[in-house]
PDB file of C-alpha atoms in Angstrom:
ATOM      1  CA  MET A 736      14.733  12.621 -14.776  1.00 74.00           C
ATOM      2  CA  LEU A 737      13.693   9.318 -13.102  1.00 82.00           C
ATOM      3  CA  PHE A 738      15.937   9.996 -10.152  1.00 87.00           C
ATOM      4  CA  GLN A 739      14.634  14.223 -10.218  1.00 92.00           C
ATOM      5  CA  THR A 740      10.608  12.828 -10.214  1.00 93.00           C
ATOM      6  CA  THR A 741      11.541  10.165  -7.415  1.00 93.00           C
ATOM      7  CA  ARG A 742      13.413  13.054  -5.315  1.00 94.00           C
ATOM      8  CA  ARG A 743      10.277  15.092  -6.111  1.00 95.00           C
ATOM      9  CA  LEU A 744       8.105  12.793  -4.960  1.00 96.00           C
ATOM     10  CA  LEU A 745      10.092  12.010  -1.389  1.00 95.00           C
ATOM     11  CA  THR A 746      10.227  15.227  -0.251  1.00 95.00           C
ATOM     12  CA  GLY A 747       7.157  16.217  -1.333  1.00 95.00           C
ATOM     13  CA  THR A 748       5.465  12.955   0.462  1.00 95.00           C
ATOM     14  CA  TYR A 749       6.733  13.459   3.444  1.00 95.00           C
ATOM     15  CA  ILE A 750       6.342  17.665   3.469  1.00 95.00           C
ATOM     16  CA  ALA A 751       3.088  17.266   2.645  1.00 95.00           C
ATOM     17  CA  LEU A 752       3.030  14.224   6.212  1.00 95.00           C
ATOM     18  CA  PHE A 753       4.760  17.225   8.361  1.00 94.00           C
ATOM     19  CA  SER A 754       2.953  20.343   7.227  1.00 95.00           C
ATOM     20  CA  ASN A 755      -0.898  18.798   7.852  1.00 95.00           C
ATOM     21  CA  ILE A 756       0.160  15.428  10.827  1.00 95.00           C
ATOM     22  CA  GLY A 757      -3.407  17.406  12.094  1.00 93.00           C
ATOM     23  CA  MET A 758      -4.810  16.040   9.517  1.00 95.00           C
ATOM     24  CA  ALA A 759      -3.038  12.970   9.060  1.00 95.00           C
ATOM     25  CA  LEU A 760      -4.564  12.477  13.060  1.00 93.00           C
ATOM     26  CA  ARG A 761      -8.010  13.190  12.525  1.00 93.00           C
ATOM     27  CA  ILE A 762      -7.652  10.322   9.459  1.00 95.00           C
ATOM     28  CA  CYS A 763      -5.581   7.483  11.347  1.00 93.00           C
ATOM     29  CA  ALA A 764      -6.999   8.378  15.175  1.00 91.00           C
ATOM     30  CA  GLY A 765     -10.547   7.494  14.320  1.00 91.00           C
ATOM     31  CA  TRP A 766      -9.499   3.949  12.727  1.00 91.00           C
ATOM     32  CA  LEU A 767      -6.304   3.361  15.475  1.00 87.00           C
ATOM     33  CA  LEU A 768      -9.436   3.446  18.408  1.00 86.00           C
ATOM     34  CA  PHE A 769     -11.336   1.760  15.929  1.00 85.00           C
ATOM     35  CA  LYS A 770      -8.700  -1.586  16.119  1.00 80.00           C
ATOM     36  CA  TYR A 771      -8.157  -1.314  18.970  1.00 78.00           C
ATOM     37  CA  LEU A 772     -11.718  -1.748  20.252  1.00 79.00           C
ATOM     38  CA  LEU A 773     -12.529  -4.430  17.782  1.00 74.00           C
ATOM     39  CA  TYR A 774      -8.832  -6.261  19.186  1.00 72.00           C
ATOM     40  CA  PHE A 775     -10.492  -5.905  22.745  1.00 71.00           C
ATOM     41  CA  TYR A 776     -13.614  -6.932  22.063  1.00 69.00           C
ATOM     42  CA  LEU A 777     -12.273 -10.440  20.614  1.00 62.00           C
ATOM     43  CA  GLY A 778     -10.265 -10.904  23.401  1.00 56.00           C
ATOM     44  CA  ILE A 779      -7.248 -10.686  21.440  1.00 51.00           C
ATOM     45  CA  GLY A 780      -4.286 -11.012  24.772  1.00 45.00           C
ATOM     46  CA  GLU A 781      -6.615 -14.293  25.172  1.00 43.00           C
ATOM     47  CA  ILE A 782      -6.517 -16.202  21.391  1.00 43.00           C
ATOM     48  CA  ASP A 783      -3.674 -17.110  19.455  1.00 46.00           C
ATOM     49  CA  THR A 784      -3.884 -15.082  16.680  1.00 46.00           C
ATOM     50  CA  TRP A 785      -1.767 -17.415  13.961  1.00 46.00           C
ATOM     51  CA  GLY A 786      -0.653 -20.573  16.176  1.00 47.00           C
ATOM     52  CA  PHE A 787      -4.371 -22.257  16.015  1.00 44.00           C
ATOM     53  CA  LEU A 788      -4.247 -22.052  12.782  1.00 45.00           C
ATOM     54  CA  PHE A 789      -1.206 -25.031  13.089  1.00 46.00           C
ATOM     55  CA  ASP A 790      -1.248 -25.831  16.600  1.00 47.00           C
ATOM     56  CA  LYS A 791      -4.902 -26.828  17.198  1.00 47.00           C
ATOM     57  CA  SER A 792      -6.980 -29.207  14.554  1.00 48.00           C
ATOM     58  CA  PHE A 793      -8.986 -27.967  12.099  1.00 48.00           C
ATOM     59  CA  TRP A 794     -12.050 -27.328  13.539  1.00 55.00           C
ATOM     60  CA  LEU A 795     -12.391 -23.657  14.324  1.00 57.00           C
ATOM     61  CA  SER A 796     -14.108 -22.186  16.954  1.00 65.00           C
ATOM     62  CA  ASP A 797     -17.491 -19.539  15.876  1.00 69.00           C
ATOM     63  CA  LYS A 798     -14.804 -16.787  18.359  1.00 66.00           C
ATOM     64  CA  GLU A 799     -12.392 -17.450  16.107  1.00 64.00           C
ATOM     65  CA  ILE A 800     -13.762 -17.461  12.598  1.00 70.00           C
ATOM     66  CA  ILE A 801     -15.355 -14.554  13.729  1.00 70.00           C
ATOM     67  CA  LEU A 802     -11.339 -12.699  14.246  1.00 68.00           C
ATOM     68  CA  LEU A 803      -9.943 -14.525  11.434  1.00 66.00           C
ATOM     69  CA  VAL A 804     -12.603 -12.789   9.209  1.00 73.00           C
ATOM     70  CA  LEU A 805     -12.721  -9.866  10.386  1.00 73.00           C
ATOM     71  CA  PHE A 806      -8.731 -10.082  10.940  1.00 68.00           C
ATOM     72  CA  ASN A 807      -8.557 -10.304   7.279  1.00 72.00           C
ATOM     73  CA  LEU A 808     -11.446  -7.752   6.073  1.00 82.00           C
ATOM     74  CA  THR A 809     -10.647  -4.355   8.058  1.00 86.00           C
ATOM     75  CA  PRO A 810      -7.492  -3.390   5.632  1.00 87.00           C
ATOM     76  CA  PHE A 811     -10.234  -3.712   3.026  1.00 91.00           C
ATOM     77  CA  VAL A 812     -12.304  -0.716   4.644  1.00 92.00           C
ATOM     78  CA  TYR A 813      -9.608   1.423   6.419  1.00 93.00           C
ATOM     79  CA  ILE A 814      -7.035   1.398   3.692  1.00 94.00           C
ATOM     80  CA  PRO A 815      -9.513   3.214   0.840  1.00 96.00           C
ATOM     81  CA  SER A 816     -11.250   5.489   3.650  1.00 96.00           C
ATOM     82  CA  ILE A 817      -7.533   6.686   4.686  1.00 96.00           C
ATOM     83  CA  ALA A 818      -6.582   6.792   1.701  1.00 96.00           C
ATOM     84  CA  VAL A 819      -9.551   9.134  -0.574  1.00 97.00           C
ATOM     85  CA  ALA A 820     -10.116  11.055   2.629  1.00 96.00           C
ATOM     86  CA  TRP A 821      -5.813  12.024   2.163  1.00 97.00           C
ATOM     87  CA  ILE A 822      -5.355  12.584  -1.467  1.00 97.00           C
ATOM     88  CA  ARG A 823      -8.720  14.797  -1.072  1.00 96.00           C
ATOM     89  CA  GLY A 824      -7.270  16.266   1.228  1.00 95.00           C
ATOM     90  CA  LEU A 825      -4.160  17.348  -0.282  1.00 95.00           C
ATOM     91  CA  MET A 826      -5.804  17.856  -3.617  1.00 95.00           C
ATOM     92  CA  LEU A 827      -8.918  19.655  -2.903  1.00 94.00           C
ATOM     93  CA  GLY A 828      -8.522  20.837  -0.052  1.00 93.00           C
ATOM     94  CA  GLU A 829     -11.696  18.532   2.023  1.00 93.00           C
ATOM     95  CA  LYS A 830     -10.980  18.573   5.910  1.00 90.00           C
ATOM     96  CA  PRO A 831     -12.101  15.301   7.427  1.00 89.00           C
ATOM     97  CA  TRP A 832     -14.237  15.293  10.414  1.00 85.00           C
ATOM     98  CA  VAL A 833     -12.908  14.202  13.664  1.00 84.00           C
ATOM     99  CA  ILE A 834     -13.852  10.743  13.693  1.00 85.00           C
ATOM    100  CA  HIS A 835     -12.999   9.833  10.524  1.00 91.00           C
ATOM    101  CA  LEU A 836     -14.595   6.835   9.755  1.00 91.00           C
ATOM    102  CA  ARG A 837     -15.901   7.412   6.506  1.00 92.00           C
ATOM    103  CA  PHE A 838     -16.362   4.327   3.799  1.00 93.00           C
ATOM    104  CA  GLY A 839     -19.255   4.642   1.293  1.00 93.00           C
ATOM    105  CA  LEU A 840     -19.755   4.640  -2.556  1.00 95.00           C
ATOM    106  CA  ARG A 841     -16.185   6.763  -3.312  1.00 96.00           C
ATOM    107  CA  GLU A 842     -14.404   4.154  -0.832  1.00 96.00           C
ATOM    108  CA  LEU A 843     -16.189   1.430  -2.309  1.00 95.00           C
ATOM    109  CA  LYS A 844     -15.181   2.768  -6.124  1.00 95.00           C
ATOM    110  CA  PHE A 845     -12.067   3.186  -4.716  1.00 96.00           C
ATOM    111  CA  ILE A 846     -11.229  -0.745  -3.596  1.00 95.00           C
ATOM    112  CA  GLY A 847     -13.259  -2.143  -6.613  1.00 94.00           C
ATOM    113  CA  TRP A 848     -10.482  -0.499  -9.002  1.00 93.00           C
ATOM    114  CA  THR A 849      -7.689  -1.852  -6.502  1.00 94.00           C
ATOM    115  CA  PHE A 850      -8.385  -5.011  -7.274  1.00 93.00           C
ATOM    116  CA  VAL A 851      -8.770  -4.602 -10.803  1.00 91.00           C
ATOM    117  CA  LEU A 852      -5.721  -3.088 -11.440  1.00 90.00           C
ATOM    118  CA  TYR A 853      -4.086  -5.872  -9.148  1.00 89.00           C
ATOM    119  CA  ILE A 854      -5.819  -8.795 -11.261  1.00 90.00           C
ATOM    120  CA  SER A 855      -4.123  -6.798 -14.383  1.00 85.00           C
ATOM    121  CA  TRP A 856      -0.911  -6.152 -13.285  1.00 84.00           C
ATOM    122  CA  LEU A 857      -0.859  -9.805 -11.902  1.00 85.00           C
ATOM    123  CA  VAL A 858      -1.748 -11.432 -15.418  1.00 84.00           C
ATOM    124  CA  PHE A 859       1.025  -9.086 -16.251  1.00 81.00           C
ATOM    125  CA  PHE A 860       3.709  -9.759 -13.592  1.00 79.00           C
ATOM    126  CA  ILE A 861       3.051 -13.729 -13.964  1.00 81.00           C
ATOM    127  CA  ILE A 862       3.935 -12.883 -18.163  1.00 80.00           C
ATOM    128  CA  SER A 863       6.841 -11.262 -17.951  1.00 73.00           C
ATOM    129  CA  GLY A 864       7.889 -13.175 -15.071  1.00 71.00           C
ATOM    130  CA  PHE A 865       8.645 -15.964 -16.971  1.00 72.00           C
ATOM    131  CA  VAL A 866      10.233 -14.173 -20.245  1.00 71.00           C
ATOM    132  CA  ILE A 867      12.893 -11.942 -17.615  1.00 66.00           C
ATOM    133  CA  LEU A 868      13.408 -14.057 -15.218  1.00 65.00           C
ATOM    134  CA  ILE A 869      12.327 -18.461 -15.880  1.00 68.00           C
ATOM    135  CA  ILE A 870      14.211 -18.348 -19.180  1.00 67.00           C
ATOM    136  CA  PRO A 871      16.984 -16.474 -18.667  1.00 66.00           C
ATOM    137  CA  GLY A 872      17.631 -18.216 -14.757  1.00 64.00           C
ATOM    138  CA  PHE A 873      17.717 -22.223 -16.028  1.00 66.00           C
ATOM    139  CA  PHE A 874      19.700 -19.974 -19.683  1.00 66.00           C
ATOM    140  CA  LEU A 875      22.320 -19.145 -16.896  1.00 61.00           C
ATOM    141  CA  GLN A 876      21.968 -22.578 -14.373  1.00 62.00           C
ATOM    142  CA  SER A 877      22.781 -24.396 -16.985  1.00 64.00           C
ATOM    143  CA  VAL A 878      26.168 -22.542 -18.359  1.00 60.00           C
ATOM    144  CA  PHE A 879      27.284 -21.347 -15.536  1.00 60.00           C
ATOM    145  CA  GLY A 880      25.969 -24.081 -12.919  1.00 58.00           C
ATOM    146  CA  ASN A 881      23.337 -23.506 -10.071  1.00 57.00           C
ATOM    147  CA  ALA A 882      26.192 -22.517  -7.548  1.00 53.00           C
ATOM    148  CA  SER A 883      28.146 -20.173  -9.728  1.00 57.00           C
ATOM    149  CA  PHE A 884      28.716 -16.157  -9.052  1.00 61.00           C
ATOM    150  CA  LEU A 885      28.836 -15.051 -11.880  1.00 65.00           C
ATOM    151  CA  ALA A 886      24.812 -16.689 -12.132  1.00 60.00           C
ATOM    152  CA  LEU A 887      23.620 -15.320  -8.639  1.00 64.00           C
ATOM    153  CA  PHE A 888      24.613 -12.419  -9.782  1.00 69.00           C
ATOM    154  CA  VAL A 889      23.156 -11.715 -12.856  1.00 68.00           C
ATOM    155  CA  GLU A 890      19.579 -13.030 -11.305  1.00 65.00           C
ATOM    156  CA  GLY A 891      20.101 -10.726  -8.727  1.00 69.00           C
ATOM    157  CA  VAL A 892      20.542  -7.833 -11.279  1.00 74.00           C
ATOM    158  CA  LEU A 893      17.612  -9.845 -13.579  1.00 72.00           C
ATOM    159  CA  LEU A 894      15.706  -9.288 -10.722  1.00 72.00           C
ATOM    160  CA  LEU A 895      15.804  -5.464  -9.567  1.00 74.00           C
ATOM    161  CA  ILE A 896      15.355  -5.062 -13.194  1.00 76.00           C
ATOM    162  CA  PHE A 897      12.325  -7.076 -12.986  1.00 74.00           C
ATOM    163  CA  GLY A 898      10.825  -5.703  -9.946  1.00 75.00           C
ATOM    164  CA  LEU A 899      11.304  -2.259 -11.376  1.00 76.00           C
ATOM    165  CA  PHE A 900       9.963  -3.456 -15.202  1.00 79.00           C
ATOM    166  CA  ALA A 901       6.883  -5.039 -13.385  1.00 80.00           C
ATOM    167  CA  LEU A 902       6.057  -2.813 -10.545  1.00 85.00           C
ATOM    168  CA  SER A 903       6.131   0.747 -12.265  1.00 88.00           C
ATOM    169  CA  PRO A 904       2.812  -0.413 -14.672  1.00 88.00           C
ATOM    170  CA  ALA A 905       1.072  -1.026 -11.750  1.00 88.00           C
ATOM    171  CA  ALA A 906       2.421   2.536 -10.510  1.00 90.00           C
ATOM    172  CA  SER A 907       1.476   4.520 -13.001  1.00 91.00           C
ATOM    173  CA  LEU A 908      -2.042   2.808 -13.377  1.00 91.00           C
ATOM    174  CA  SER A 909      -2.812   3.785 -10.231  1.00 93.00           C
ATOM    175  CA  LEU A 910      -3.374   7.409 -10.727  1.00 94.00           C
ATOM    176  CA  VAL A 911      -6.568   6.251 -11.829  1.00 94.00           C
ATOM    177  CA  LEU A 912      -7.146   5.802  -8.312  1.00 95.00           C
ATOM    178  CA  SER A 913      -6.358   8.894  -7.250  1.00 95.00           C
ATOM    179  CA  ALA A 914      -8.714  10.539 -10.039  1.00 95.00           C
ATOM    180  CA  VAL A 915     -11.572   7.794  -8.075  1.00 95.00           C
ATOM    181  CA  ALA A 916     -10.436   9.794  -4.707  1.00 96.00           C
ATOM    182  CA  CYS A 917     -10.777  13.026  -6.587  1.00 95.00           C
ATOM    183  CA  ASP A 918     -14.018  11.716  -8.289  1.00 94.00           C
ATOM    184  CA  GLU A 919     -12.520  13.014 -11.553  1.00 93.00           C
ATOM    185  CA  HIS A 920     -12.337  10.334 -15.174  1.00 88.00           C
ATOM    186  CA  LEU A 921      -9.056   9.611 -16.180  1.00 89.00           C
ATOM    187  CA  PRO A 922      -8.688   7.335 -19.162  1.00 85.00           C
ATOM    188  CA  VAL A 923      -6.432   3.958 -18.144  1.00 81.00           C
ATOM    189  CA  GLY A 924      -4.993   4.938 -21.794  1.00 79.00           C
ATOM    190  CA  LYS A 925      -3.721   7.909 -19.961  1.00 80.00           C
ATOM    191  CA  VAL A 926      -1.310   6.856 -18.167  1.00 84.00           C
ATOM    192  CA  PHE A 927       0.175   4.411 -19.890  1.00 77.00           C
ATOM    193  CA  ASP A 928       3.085   6.968 -21.739  1.00 79.00           C
ATOM    194  CA  THR A 929       3.812   7.853 -17.949  1.00 83.00           C
ATOM    195  CA  VAL A 930       5.508   4.238 -17.055  1.00 80.00           C
ATOM    196  CA  TRP A 931       8.829   5.301 -17.373  1.00 80.00           C
ATOM    197  CA  SER A 932       8.663   8.942 -16.460  1.00 87.00           C
ATOM    198  CA  LEU A 933       6.452   8.694 -13.932  1.00 91.00           C
ATOM    199  CA  GLY A 934       5.454   4.881 -12.529  1.00 90.00           C
ATOM    200  CA  ALA A 935       9.410   4.065 -12.426  1.00 89.00           C
ATOM    201  CA  PRO A 936       9.780   7.176 -10.126  1.00 93.00           C
ATOM    202  CA  MET A 937       6.654   6.401  -8.107  1.00 94.00           C
ATOM    203  CA  VAL A 938       7.733   3.111  -7.245  1.00 92.00           C
ATOM    204  CA  LEU A 939      11.500   4.306  -5.787  1.00 92.00           C
ATOM    205  CA  ALA A 940       9.907   6.409  -3.718  1.00 94.00           C
ATOM    206  CA  GLY A 941       6.945   4.574  -2.507  1.00 92.00           C
ATOM    207  CA  VAL A 942       9.997   1.835  -1.316  1.00 90.00           C
ATOM    208  CA  ALA A 943      11.737   4.491   0.209  1.00 93.00           C
ATOM    209  CA  ALA A 944       9.099   6.643   1.988  1.00 93.00           C
ATOM    210  CA  THR A 945       8.056   3.388   3.221  1.00 90.00           C
ATOM    211  CA  LEU A 946      11.317   1.456   4.189  1.00 90.00           C
ATOM    212  CA  PRO A 947      11.143   3.411   7.425  1.00 90.00           C
ATOM    213  CA  VAL A 948       7.710   2.676   8.943  1.00 90.00           C
ATOM    214  CA  MET A 949       8.452  -1.140   7.864  1.00 87.00           C
ATOM    215  CA  VAL A 950      12.098  -2.093  10.102  1.00 87.00           C
ATOM    216  CA  LEU A 951      10.536   0.480  13.067  1.00 86.00           C
ATOM    217  CA  THR A 952       7.812  -2.036  13.142  1.00 81.00           C
ATOM    218  CA  GLY A 953      10.536  -4.821  12.255  1.00 78.00           C
ATOM    219  CA  PHE A 954      12.369  -3.328  14.593  1.00 80.00           C
ATOM    220  CA  TYR A 955       9.177  -2.602  17.171  1.00 75.00           C
ATOM    221  CA  SER A 956       7.890  -6.134  17.075  1.00 70.00           C
ATOM    222  CA  PHE A 957      11.613  -8.010  17.684  1.00 72.00           C
ATOM    223  CA  LEU A 958      11.727  -6.337  20.804  1.00 71.00           C
ATOM    224  CA  PHE A 959       8.929  -6.417  22.421  1.00 65.00           C
ATOM    225  CA  GLY A 960       6.973  -8.929  20.609  1.00 58.00           C
ATOM    226  CA  PHE A 961       3.789 -10.068  19.022  1.00 52.00           C
ATOM    227  CA  PRO A 962       2.249  -6.250  19.880  1.00 44.00           C
ATOM    228  CA  VAL A 963      -0.847  -7.303  21.325  1.00 45.00           C
ATOM    229  CA  THR A 964      -2.528  -7.091  24.189  1.00 43.00           C
ATOM    230  CA  GLY A 965      -1.331 -10.348  26.278  1.00 44.00           C
ATOM    231  CA  TYR A 966       1.597 -10.354  24.467  1.00 42.00           C
ATOM    232  CA  PRO A 967       4.793  -7.955  25.630  1.00 44.00           C
ATOM    233  CA  GLY A 968       4.754  -4.729  24.317  1.00 55.00           C
ATOM    234  CA  GLY A 969       0.804  -4.914  25.250  1.00 59.00           C
ATOM    235  CA  ILE A 970      -1.521  -1.615  24.023  1.00 64.00           C
ATOM    236  CA  LEU A 971       1.509   0.341  23.430  1.00 68.00           C
ATOM    237  CA  GLY A 972       2.428  -2.344  21.161  1.00 68.00           C
ATOM    238  CA  LEU A 973      -0.658  -2.458  19.246  1.00 70.00           C
ATOM    239  CA  PHE A 974      -0.678   1.537  19.277  1.00 76.00           C
ATOM    240  CA  VAL A 975       2.770   2.019  18.138  1.00 79.00           C
ATOM    241  CA  VAL A 976       2.401  -1.256  15.079  1.00 78.00           C
ATOM    242  CA  GLU A 977      -0.554  -0.252  14.710  1.00 81.00           C
ATOM    243  CA  GLY A 978       0.132   3.520  14.329  1.00 85.00           C
ATOM    244  CA  LEU A 979       2.842   2.378  11.915  1.00 87.00           C
ATOM    245  CA  ASN A 980       0.571   1.212   9.233  1.00 88.00           C
ATOM    246  CA  LEU A 981      -1.593   3.437   9.466  1.00 92.00           C
ATOM    247  CA  VAL A 982       1.165   6.172   8.561  1.00 93.00           C
ATOM    248  CA  ALA A 983       2.656   3.183   5.949  1.00 93.00           C
ATOM    249  CA  VAL A 984      -0.940   4.086   4.441  1.00 94.00           C
ATOM    250  CA  ILE A 985      -0.831   7.549   4.455  1.00 96.00           C
ATOM    251  CA  LEU A 986       2.646   8.198   3.061  1.00 95.00           C
ATOM    252  CA  ALA A 987       1.443   5.620   0.016  1.00 95.00           C
ATOM    253  CA  SER A 988      -1.718   7.328  -0.810  1.00 96.00           C
ATOM    254  CA  GLY A 989       1.164  10.927  -0.076  1.00 96.00           C
ATOM    255  CA  ILE A 990       2.843   8.817  -3.131  1.00 96.00           C
ATOM    256  CA  LEU A 991      -0.504   8.449  -5.765  1.00 95.00           C
ATOM    257  CA  THR A 992      -0.830  12.471  -4.929  1.00 96.00           C
ATOM    258  CA  GLY A 993       1.968  13.109  -5.575  1.00 95.00           C
ATOM    259  CA  GLY A 994       2.208  11.404  -8.710  1.00 95.00           C
ATOM    260  CA  TYR A 995      -1.332  12.824  -9.426  1.00 95.00           C
ATOM    261  CA  TYR A 996      -0.551  16.007  -9.404  1.00 94.00           C
ATOM    262  CA  ILE A 997       2.527  15.506 -11.705  1.00 93.00           C
ATOM    263  CA  LEU A 998       0.227  13.820 -14.354  1.00 92.00           C
ATOM    264  CA  ARG A 999      -1.897  17.015 -14.744  1.00 89.00           C
ATOM    265  CA  GLU A1000       0.988  19.279 -14.642  1.00 88.00           C
ATOM    266  CA  ARG A1001       2.348  17.305 -17.903  1.00 84.00           C
ATOM    267  CA  GLN A1002      -1.453  17.442 -19.103  1.00 77.00           C
ATOM    268  CA  MET A1003      -2.377  20.572 -18.710  1.00 69.00           C
ATOM    269  CA  PRO A1004      -0.868  24.067 -19.878  1.00 58.00           C
ATOM    270  CA  SER A1005      -2.169  25.620 -15.902  1.00 53.00           C
ATOM    271  CA  GLY A1006      -0.210  23.387 -14.346  1.00 50.00           C
ATOM    272  CA  GLY A1007      -1.019  21.083 -11.467  1.00 49.00           C
ATOM    273  CA  GLY A1008      -4.968  21.471  -9.199  1.00 52.00           C
ATOM    274  CA  PRO A1009      -8.323  20.446  -9.020  1.00 49.00           C
ATOM    275  CA  GLN A1010      -8.604  20.655 -13.384  1.00 48.00           C
ATOM    276  CA  VAL A1011      -9.972  17.835 -14.938  1.00 44.00           C
ATOM    277  CA  PRO A1012      -6.751  15.784 -16.818  1.00 45.00           C
ATOM    278  CA  LYS A1013      -7.292  16.524 -20.561  1.00 47.00           C
ATOM    279  CA  ASP A1014      -8.887  13.208 -22.376  1.00 44.00           C
TER     280      ASP A1014
END
C-alpha cells in the first residue's frame, strides 16, 4: 500500500506537469521575469550577495540591506502564488492569466497556514527527535563506542526512520493547504488518520519528485559557479537555476494536489473532484 500510493503520487505529479506544461509556463513565467528584473535592478552582479555577510564589516549599505530583505521575502510571495495556482488549475480547472503574478487573500491565508503547520511540526520534531535519536544515540555510543560501525549503522537506520516518522504527519497536515487553495474547509482532525497511509507516501514521492531538480541545480552550479549576472553562467545561469527552483515548487504542489485528491477518494463515495470532503 505504501509503495503503491507513492508510485501513484509520483507518476501522477509528473503526468500532470507534462500534460499541463502550458499552464506551468504561464504560472511560472511571470515570477521568473519578476525575479530577474529584481536582480537586475538591485545589481546582483556588482554585489557579493553572500560574501558581504562574512568579509565586510557588520555595517551594511542601504542597498545591501534592501537586497538581503528582498532575497528572504520573495519566496514567501511567489511560492504560495505558484502553489495555489497549480493546485486550483489541477483540481478546479482554473486557467491562470498569461502573466501570473497573483498574491491576494487566498495566497496570504495559504502562507499563514504554512507557518502554523511549520511551528506545530517543529515542536513535534524537537520532542520526537529527542526520544527517537538523542536517547538511543547516547545509549549506543556508551555500549558500542563512538566509532563503532554497528553504532553508526543503527544510528543511520534510526535517522531514516525518524525522518519518515517526523515528516509523515507534516505531509498529512499539509493537505490543509490544498483545501485552502481550493477555498474549501478540511478539519485538521480528518488528516491524522492518513499519517502512514498517505503522509508517508507523500514524503517519499516528494523526495523522489524533487530530487532530480536538486541534482540538476547542484550540477549546473558546480559547472558554472553561482548563477547571477557577473558570475560564470551569467544570465543563463539565472534563468536555469531559478527556473529549476520554480519547477520544484510545481512538483511539490503536485504532490499536495495528488494527496488531496486521494484523500477525497477515500472520504467520499463519489471519489475525487471538486466536492468538499465530509466532516
